[in-house]
């Protein structure tokens, strides 16, 4: 069988996701003066749209950066060297955020997990209740752990913090959940939310988002970690006038305006329901194949990706290579300790039923071609879910 490159490439990563043509076209325009009169009306439209997506009345900041920059912004604006932080090692992205916190001299208490579930609200409650001195300054969790496909129940974490009557800030990485899974910055009383452009927001990589609560902004007044580029008070002050403290990624902002319009046209609730359907359909396929998802808890599946565990003796990266060469499809790799054991199917962003069917057909055939012992019929099982929902 010769390798073909006709048709489109299936970019089935859990981010960067497929960028819709509308968004690509919107970005292909002349860059305008970011200090000129056209800028404020343009940016105000974007800031308003972002508030709906993050479900907040707080200002949403946009940094020219990847999600990692968002982690750094969260840390340096709110904390001081030696501050104690509670974090959960739920997967590779949690590990990387923990690393950022430690590089800034924070005293991070890490709760280990088996990478098959979200952060446990019960443990949050225990740790905070035991902390009579209120030494924890923050609890920082990843909402949807993109390396495992397991989500933390943020509303339950907040309830646990409130039940412990503990003043720590709640920081949430919503990089792979916002605009595709339910997320409520205000209702869940999140203090700092971090997002990024390249997943549910359907943009290329390059923008990081931060939402800070009043409490987080107050904490920023007292925090002493050095900050310059990430200083959010400077950002908020300039944004209020429709401008930025430095050169923004103007053409990505054109794309963002278009992506926000698409989310409004579909309706954010419908977008979230659509992703939930894809999650359920993909899991039906995985069950039919007789394989396991990396996420072990039925109530913690993230709906933007499915991480699939291969049986012992089968190499997930070899399988991914086969699928890429044979079917022109990119699947997500296993990260960190899951390298070679897990592959990830992204079903996030600008995506429809038949794209999912094509994706799952490529996975199913790829598994058979790679000699992984699976039962056929996964695509059909997924289509039955889609037909009935
Ligand atoms: N957090 C999560 C949940 C992610 O999925 C990612 C990237 O995929 C990041 C943080 C890091 O973002 P970036 O790679 O854009 O720096």
Short mmCIF file of C-alpha atoms and ligand atoms in Angstrom, two decimals:
data_model
loop_
_atom_site.label_atom_id
_atom_site.label_comp_id
_atom_site.label_asym_id
_atom_site.label_seq_id
_atom_site.Cartn_x
_atom_site.Cartn_y
_atom_site.Cartn_z
CA UNK A 1 0.00 0.00 0.00
CA UNK A 2 1.55 3.33 -1.02
CA UNK A 3 1.37 6.28 1.28
CA UNK A 4 -1.11 8.92 0.20
CA UNK A 5 -1.27 12.59 1.01
CA UNK A 6 -4.49 13.43 -0.81
CA UNK A 7 -7.45 14.86 1.09
CA UNK A 8 -6.99 16.70 4.32
CA UNK A 9 -4.76 15.83 7.20
CA UNK A 10 -6.64 14.66 10.30
CA UNK A 11 -5.11 16.71 13.13
CA UNK A 12 -6.66 14.76 15.98
CA UNK A 13 -4.49 16.09 18.76
CA UNK A 14 -6.03 17.42 21.94
CA UNK A 15 -4.59 20.74 20.85
CA UNK A 16 -3.55 22.40 18.73
CA UNK A 17 -6.96 21.64 17.25
CA UNK A 18 -8.19 22.17 13.70
CA UNK A 19 -8.40 25.87 12.90
CA UNK A 20 -11.59 26.62 10.93
CA UNK A 21 -11.22 28.29 7.52
CA UNK A 22 -13.25 31.25 8.80
CA UNK A 23 -10.68 31.86 11.51
CA UNK A 24 -7.74 31.42 9.11
CA UNK A 25 -9.28 33.88 6.68
CA UNK A 26 -10.01 36.39 9.44
CA UNK A 27 -6.32 36.40 10.37
CA UNK A 28 -5.21 37.05 6.77
CA UNK A 29 -5.69 40.81 6.98
CA UNK A 30 -3.34 43.76 7.26
CA UNK A 31 -2.11 44.34 10.79
CA UNK A 32 -3.43 47.63 12.16
CA UNK A 33 -1.94 50.18 14.54
CA UNK A 34 -2.41 48.76 18.02
CA UNK A 35 -2.14 52.27 19.44
CA UNK A 36 -4.54 53.81 16.93
CA UNK A 37 -8.25 54.70 17.14
CA UNK A 38 -9.50 51.51 15.49
CA UNK A 39 -8.08 49.34 18.24
CA UNK A 40 -10.32 49.94 21.27
CA UNK A 41 -13.65 49.11 19.56
CA UNK A 42 -12.04 45.96 18.17
CA UNK A 43 -10.59 44.78 21.49
CA UNK A 44 -13.71 45.63 23.51
CA UNK A 45 -15.70 43.23 21.34
CA UNK A 46 -13.15 40.53 22.12
CA UNK A 47 -13.00 41.20 25.86
CA UNK A 48 -16.80 41.01 26.07
CA UNK A 49 -16.88 37.72 24.18
CA UNK A 50 -14.18 36.23 26.38
CA UNK A 51 -16.12 37.07 29.53
CA UNK A 52 -18.99 34.89 28.28
CA UNK A 53 -16.64 32.03 27.45
CA UNK A 54 -14.99 32.09 30.89
CA UNK A 55 -18.37 32.82 32.49
CA UNK A 56 -17.12 35.80 34.42
CA UNK A 57 -17.71 39.47 35.03
CA UNK A 58 -13.99 39.96 35.71
CA UNK A 59 -11.66 41.28 33.03
CA UNK A 60 -10.09 38.57 30.88
CA UNK A 61 -6.43 39.26 30.12
CA UNK A 62 -4.80 38.17 26.88
CA UNK A 63 -1.04 37.59 26.82
CA UNK A 64 0.92 36.82 23.66
CA UNK A 65 2.12 33.46 25.02
CA UNK A 66 1.40 29.76 25.26
CA UNK A 67 -0.42 28.20 28.21
CA UNK A 68 2.86 27.80 30.09
CA UNK A 69 3.12 31.59 30.20
CA UNK A 70 -0.33 31.59 31.80
CA UNK A 71 0.96 29.35 34.60
CA UNK A 72 3.83 31.73 35.18
CA UNK A 73 1.54 34.75 35.18
CA UNK A 74 -0.70 33.09 37.79
CA UNK A 75 2.24 32.34 40.06
CA UNK A 76 4.23 35.56 39.87
CA UNK A 77 1.26 37.86 40.29
CA UNK A 78 -0.20 36.27 43.40
CA UNK A 79 2.60 34.66 45.42
CA UNK A 80 5.86 35.37 47.24
CA UNK A 81 9.00 33.24 47.54
CA UNK A 82 8.51 30.42 50.07
CA UNK A 83 4.70 30.55 49.91
CA UNK A 84 3.10 27.20 50.47
CA UNK A 85 0.95 25.82 47.65
CA UNK A 86 -1.10 22.62 47.42
CA UNK A 87 -0.93 20.90 44.04
CA UNK A 88 -1.97 17.49 42.68
CA UNK A 89 0.16 15.44 40.34
CA UNK A 90 -2.72 14.38 38.11
CA UNK A 91 -0.65 14.08 34.93
CA UNK A 92 2.09 15.63 32.83
CA UNK A 93 0.65 19.13 32.68
CA UNK A 94 0.23 19.20 36.44
CA UNK A 95 3.87 18.10 36.74
CA UNK A 96 4.95 20.93 34.47
CA UNK A 97 2.98 23.52 36.43
CA UNK A 98 4.46 22.20 39.68
CA UNK A 99 7.88 22.65 38.09
CA UNK A 100 7.11 26.28 37.23
CA UNK A 101 5.99 26.92 40.83
CA UNK A 102 9.16 25.36 42.26
CA UNK A 103 11.42 27.33 39.95
CA UNK A 104 9.97 30.46 41.54
CA UNK A 105 10.90 29.24 45.01
CA UNK A 106 7.43 28.23 46.15
CA UNK A 107 7.03 25.52 48.76
CA UNK A 108 4.86 23.09 46.83
CA UNK A 109 3.10 20.21 48.62
CA UNK A 110 2.38 17.67 45.93
CA UNK A 111 -0.38 15.09 46.30
CA UNK A 112 0.55 12.14 44.08
CA UNK A 113 -2.07 10.24 42.05
CA UNK A 114 -2.05 7.28 39.68
CA UNK A 115 -2.65 9.68 36.72
CA UNK A 116 -6.08 8.09 36.21
CA UNK A 117 -8.28 10.65 37.96
CA UNK A 118 -8.62 14.31 38.83
CA UNK A 119 -7.56 16.02 42.04
CA UNK A 120 -9.55 14.60 44.97
CA UNK A 121 -11.78 17.23 46.66
CA UNK A 122 -11.76 15.11 49.82
CA UNK A 123 -7.97 15.42 50.08
CA UNK A 124 -8.25 19.17 49.52
CA UNK A 125 -10.67 19.27 52.44
CA UNK A 126 -8.40 17.16 54.70
CA UNK A 127 -5.27 19.17 53.93
CA UNK A 128 -6.93 22.53 54.40
CA UNK A 129 -8.78 21.53 57.55
CA UNK A 130 -5.49 20.37 59.07
CA UNK A 131 -3.84 23.67 58.14
CA UNK A 132 -4.97 25.69 61.16
CA UNK A 133 -2.29 28.29 60.59
CA UNK A 134 -3.62 28.94 57.07
CA UNK A 135 -0.13 28.49 55.67
CA UNK A 136 -1.36 27.39 52.25
CA UNK A 137 -1.62 30.44 50.03
CA UNK A 138 -3.08 28.61 47.07
CA UNK A 139 -4.55 25.37 45.79
CA UNK A 140 -3.62 24.92 42.13
CA UNK A 141 -5.27 22.25 40.00
CA UNK A 142 -5.53 21.33 36.34
CA UNK A 143 -9.18 21.15 35.28
CA UNK A 144 -8.87 18.85 32.29
CA UNK A 145 -5.54 16.98 32.40
CA UNK A 146 -4.78 16.73 28.71
CA UNK A 147 -2.20 13.97 29.22
CA UNK A 148 -4.74 11.57 30.77
CA UNK A 149 -8.22 12.75 29.74
CA UNK A 150 -9.28 12.93 33.41
CA UNK A 151 -10.93 16.08 34.76
CA UNK A 152 -10.94 17.54 38.24
CA UNK A 153 -14.37 18.42 39.65
CA UNK A 154 -13.67 22.09 40.23
CA UNK A 155 -17.01 22.92 41.84
CA UNK A 156 -16.37 20.15 44.40
CA UNK A 157 -12.85 21.43 45.06
CA UNK A 158 -14.28 24.88 45.75
CA UNK A 159 -16.94 23.38 48.04
CA UNK A 160 -14.18 21.54 49.93
CA UNK A 161 -12.21 24.77 50.35
CA UNK A 162 -15.27 26.62 51.59
CA UNK A 163 -16.18 23.79 53.95
CA UNK A 164 -12.68 24.07 55.43
CA UNK A 165 -13.19 27.86 55.67
CA UNK A 166 -9.69 28.27 54.29
CA UNK A 167 -8.61 31.50 52.56
CA UNK A 168 -6.17 29.93 50.03
CA UNK A 169 -6.63 31.07 46.46
CA UNK A 170 -8.04 28.55 44.00
CA UNK A 171 -6.04 28.52 40.76
CA UNK A 172 -7.29 26.45 37.83
CA UNK A 173 -5.61 25.51 34.58
CA UNK A 174 -8.52 25.52 32.13
CA UNK A 175 -6.26 25.38 29.07
CA UNK A 176 -7.96 22.35 27.54
CA UNK A 177 -11.44 22.80 28.97
CA UNK A 178 -12.53 26.35 28.36
CA UNK A 179 -14.90 26.78 25.40
CA UNK A 180 -15.46 23.02 25.16
CA UNK A 181 -16.32 21.77 28.66
CA UNK A 182 -18.48 23.40 31.29
CA UNK A 183 -16.47 26.09 33.04
CA UNK A 184 -17.66 28.83 35.42
CA UNK A 185 -14.97 31.14 36.74
CA UNK A 186 -17.39 33.22 38.85
CA UNK A 187 -19.90 30.59 40.01
CA UNK A 188 -17.14 28.21 41.03
CA UNK A 189 -15.39 31.07 42.84
CA UNK A 190 -12.14 30.41 41.04
CA UNK A 191 -9.48 33.00 41.86
CA UNK A 192 -7.19 32.55 38.89
CA UNK A 193 -8.16 30.82 35.65
CA UNK A 194 -5.62 30.11 32.93
CA UNK A 195 -6.61 29.43 29.32
CA UNK A 196 -4.93 29.19 25.93
CA UNK A 197 -5.94 29.71 22.33
CA UNK A 198 -5.15 26.42 20.61
CA UNK A 199 -7.86 24.06 21.84
CA UNK A 200 -11.53 24.86 22.35
CA UNK A 201 -11.03 28.38 21.08
CA UNK A 202 -10.04 26.97 17.67
CA UNK A 203 -7.07 29.28 17.15
CA UNK A 204 -3.44 28.54 16.42
CA UNK A 205 -1.17 28.51 19.49
CA UNK A 206 0.01 31.90 20.69
CA UNK A 207 -2.44 33.42 23.17
CA UNK A 208 -2.72 32.78 26.90
CA UNK A 209 -5.68 34.02 28.93
CA UNK A 210 -5.92 34.89 32.59
CA UNK A 211 -8.95 35.72 34.69
CA UNK A 212 -8.32 36.95 38.23
CA UNK A 213 -10.87 37.36 41.00
CA UNK A 214 -10.95 40.44 43.23
CA UNK A 215 -9.23 38.36 45.94
CA UNK A 216 -6.47 37.34 43.56
CA UNK A 217 -5.95 40.95 42.54
CA UNK A 218 -5.76 41.95 46.19
CA UNK A 219 -3.22 39.19 46.77
CA UNK A 220 -1.23 40.62 43.86
CA UNK A 221 -0.85 43.88 45.79
CA UNK A 222 1.02 42.03 48.54
CA UNK A 223 2.84 39.36 46.48
CA UNK A 224 6.55 39.93 46.02
CA UNK A 225 7.66 37.60 43.25
CA UNK A 226 9.21 39.74 40.51
CA UNK A 227 7.04 40.34 37.47
CA UNK A 228 7.34 42.56 34.45
CA UNK A 229 5.96 41.06 31.25
CA UNK A 230 3.30 39.18 33.23
CA UNK A 231 2.25 42.06 35.49
CA UNK A 232 -1.50 41.84 35.30
CA UNK A 233 -2.36 45.21 36.87
CA UNK A 234 -0.55 46.95 34.01
CA UNK A 235 -2.41 44.69 31.57
CA UNK A 236 -5.81 45.34 33.15
CA UNK A 237 -5.23 49.09 33.25
CA UNK A 238 -4.30 49.33 29.56
CA UNK A 239 -7.03 46.85 28.53
CA UNK A 240 -9.63 49.06 30.21
CA UNK A 241 -8.76 51.69 27.60
CA UNK A 242 -8.85 49.11 24.81
CA UNK A 243 -5.07 48.87 24.52
CA UNK A 244 -2.21 46.66 25.66
CA UNK A 245 0.96 47.50 27.62
CA UNK A 246 3.04 46.11 24.75
CA UNK A 247 2.53 44.91 21.19
CA UNK A 248 -0.35 42.42 21.12
CA UNK A 249 -0.62 39.51 18.66
CA UNK A 250 -2.99 41.53 16.49
CA UNK A 251 -3.62 38.93 13.80
CA UNK A 252 -4.36 36.23 16.37
CA UNK A 253 -6.84 38.68 17.86
CA UNK A 254 -8.58 38.91 14.45
CA UNK A 255 -8.85 35.15 14.58
CA UNK A 256 -10.10 35.26 18.16
CA UNK A 257 -12.87 37.68 17.25
CA UNK A 258 -14.03 35.27 14.53
CA UNK A 259 -13.78 32.22 16.80
CA UNK A 260 -15.84 33.99 19.47
CA UNK A 261 -18.47 34.82 16.84
CA UNK A 262 -18.61 31.15 15.86
CA UNK A 263 -19.11 30.12 19.49
CA UNK A 264 -21.96 32.62 19.83
CA UNK A 265 -23.58 31.38 16.61
CA UNK A 266 -23.53 27.78 17.80
CA UNK A 267 -24.30 28.75 21.40
CA UNK A 268 -21.78 27.90 24.12
CA UNK A 269 -24.16 25.37 25.72
CA UNK A 270 -24.49 23.57 22.40
CA UNK A 271 -20.72 23.59 21.95
CA UNK A 272 -20.34 21.95 25.35
CA UNK A 273 -23.06 19.40 24.58
CA UNK A 274 -21.40 18.61 21.26
CA UNK A 275 -18.10 17.85 22.99
CA UNK A 276 -19.88 15.72 25.59
CA UNK A 277 -21.41 13.64 22.77
CA UNK A 278 -17.99 13.12 21.21
CA UNK A 279 -16.60 12.05 24.54
CA UNK A 280 -19.40 9.50 25.06
CA UNK A 281 -19.20 8.22 21.48
CA UNK A 282 -15.42 7.79 21.61
CA UNK A 283 -15.61 5.96 24.92
CA UNK A 284 -18.22 3.62 23.40
CA UNK A 285 -15.74 2.83 20.63
CA UNK A 286 -12.93 2.20 23.13
CA UNK A 287 -15.15 -0.15 25.14
CA UNK A 288 -16.09 -2.06 22.01
CA UNK A 289 -12.43 -2.46 21.06
CA UNK A 290 -11.94 -3.99 24.50
CA UNK A 291 -9.41 -1.35 25.54
CA UNK A 292 -9.23 0.87 28.63
CA UNK A 293 -9.31 4.61 28.88
CA UNK A 294 -6.54 6.13 30.98
CA UNK A 295 -9.21 7.91 33.03
CA UNK A 296 -10.53 5.36 35.51
CA UNK A 297 -13.50 7.28 36.92
CA UNK A 298 -16.79 7.42 35.05
CA UNK A 299 -17.61 10.84 36.54
CA UNK A 300 -14.26 12.41 35.66
CA UNK A 301 -13.91 11.88 31.93
CA UNK A 302 -12.88 15.05 30.12
CA UNK A 303 -14.79 15.37 26.85
CA UNK A 304 -12.18 16.99 24.65
CA UNK A 305 -9.93 13.97 24.35
CA UNK A 306 -9.81 10.27 25.10
CA UNK A 307 -6.53 8.72 26.25
CA UNK A 308 -6.45 5.03 25.35
CA UNK A 309 -4.19 2.47 27.04
CA UNK A 310 -2.62 -0.18 24.82
CA UNK A 311 -2.20 -3.72 26.18
CA UNK A 312 1.26 -4.62 27.51
CA UNK A 313 3.72 -5.40 24.79
CA UNK A 314 2.19 -2.97 22.28
CA UNK A 315 3.91 0.30 21.52
CA UNK A 316 1.58 3.29 21.33
CA UNK A 317 4.12 5.41 19.44
CA UNK A 318 4.65 2.69 16.82
CA UNK A 319 0.87 2.58 16.42
CA UNK A 320 0.68 6.37 16.07
CA UNK A 321 3.41 6.30 13.42
CA UNK A 322 1.52 3.67 11.47
CA UNK A 323 -1.69 5.72 11.63
CA UNK A 324 0.17 8.82 10.49
CA UNK A 325 1.81 7.12 7.54
CA UNK A 326 -1.14 5.03 6.46
CA UNK A 327 -4.05 7.37 7.14
CA UNK A 328 -2.51 10.84 7.27
CA UNK A 329 -3.79 11.35 10.81
CA UNK A 330 -1.95 12.76 13.84
CA UNK A 331 -2.94 11.37 17.23
CA UNK A 332 -1.64 12.64 20.56
CA UNK A 333 1.37 10.91 22.06
CA UNK A 334 1.64 9.44 25.55
CA UNK A 335 3.38 11.98 27.78
CA UNK A 336 5.80 11.43 30.63
CA UNK A 337 5.25 8.11 32.35
CA UNK A 338 2.56 7.25 29.76
CA UNK A 339 5.02 7.42 26.86
CA UNK A 340 4.64 4.40 24.59
CA UNK A 341 1.67 3.06 26.57
CA UNK A 342 -1.07 5.52 25.74
CA UNK A 343 -2.29 7.39 22.69
CA UNK A 344 -4.73 10.26 22.78
CA UNK A 345 -7.63 10.94 20.45
CA UNK A 346 -8.41 14.65 20.31
CA UNK A 347 -12.05 15.54 19.64
CA UNK A 348 -11.98 19.22 20.41
CA UNK A 349 -12.85 22.45 18.66
CA UNK A 350 -14.06 22.70 15.08
CA UNK A 351 -15.22 19.12 14.74
CA UNK A 352 -18.30 17.21 13.57
CA UNK A 353 -19.84 13.75 13.65
CA UNK A 354 -18.27 12.50 10.46
CA UNK A 355 -14.84 13.82 11.43
CA UNK A 356 -15.19 11.71 14.57
CA UNK A 357 -16.29 8.71 12.49
CA UNK A 358 -13.26 9.16 10.20
CA UNK A 359 -10.95 9.55 13.17
CA UNK A 360 -12.26 6.43 14.89
CA UNK A 361 -12.15 4.46 11.62
CA UNK A 362 -8.46 5.35 11.30
CA UNK A 363 -7.82 4.34 14.89
CA UNK A 364 -9.73 1.07 14.56
CA UNK A 365 -7.98 0.03 11.34
CA UNK A 366 -4.66 1.23 12.69
CA UNK A 367 -5.06 -0.95 15.79
CA UNK A 368 -5.81 -3.99 13.64
CA UNK A 369 -2.89 -3.25 11.31
CA UNK A 370 -0.57 -2.80 14.29
CA UNK A 371 -1.56 -6.25 15.55
CA UNK A 372 -3.28 -4.98 18.69
CA UNK A 373 -5.92 -7.55 19.67
CA UNK A 374 -9.17 -5.57 19.44
CA UNK A 375 -12.75 -6.37 18.64
CA UNK A 376 -14.02 -4.52 15.55
CA UNK A 377 -17.23 -2.49 15.65
CA UNK A 378 -16.02 0.52 17.62
CA UNK A 379 -16.91 2.99 14.87
CA UNK A 380 -20.41 1.56 14.68
CA UNK A 381 -20.81 1.76 18.45
CA UNK A 382 -19.76 5.41 18.33
CA UNK A 383 -22.16 6.19 15.48
CA UNK A 384 -25.01 4.60 17.43
CA UNK A 385 -24.29 6.97 20.31
CA UNK A 386 -24.25 9.93 17.91
CA UNK A 387 -27.45 8.81 16.19
CA UNK A 388 -29.32 8.50 19.46
CA UNK A 389 -28.24 11.68 21.17
N1 LIG B 1 -2.17 22.95 30.57
C1 LIG B 1 -2.82 22.03 29.86
C2 LIG B 1 -4.01 21.35 30.46
C3 LIG B 1 -2.40 21.74 28.56
O1 LIG B 1 -3.06 20.82 27.83
C4 LIG B 1 -1.28 22.40 28.02
C5 LIG B 1 -0.81 22.11 26.67
O2 LIG B 1 -1.29 21.25 25.98
C6 LIG B 1 -0.63 23.32 28.83
C7 LIG B 1 -1.11 23.60 30.09
C8 LIG B 1 0.59 24.02 28.38
O3 LIG B 1 0.26 24.89 27.38
P1 LIG B 1 1.30 25.30 26.26
O4 LIG B 1 1.82 24.04 25.64
O5 LIG B 1 0.44 26.12 25.35
O6 LIG B 1 2.36 26.09 26.91
#
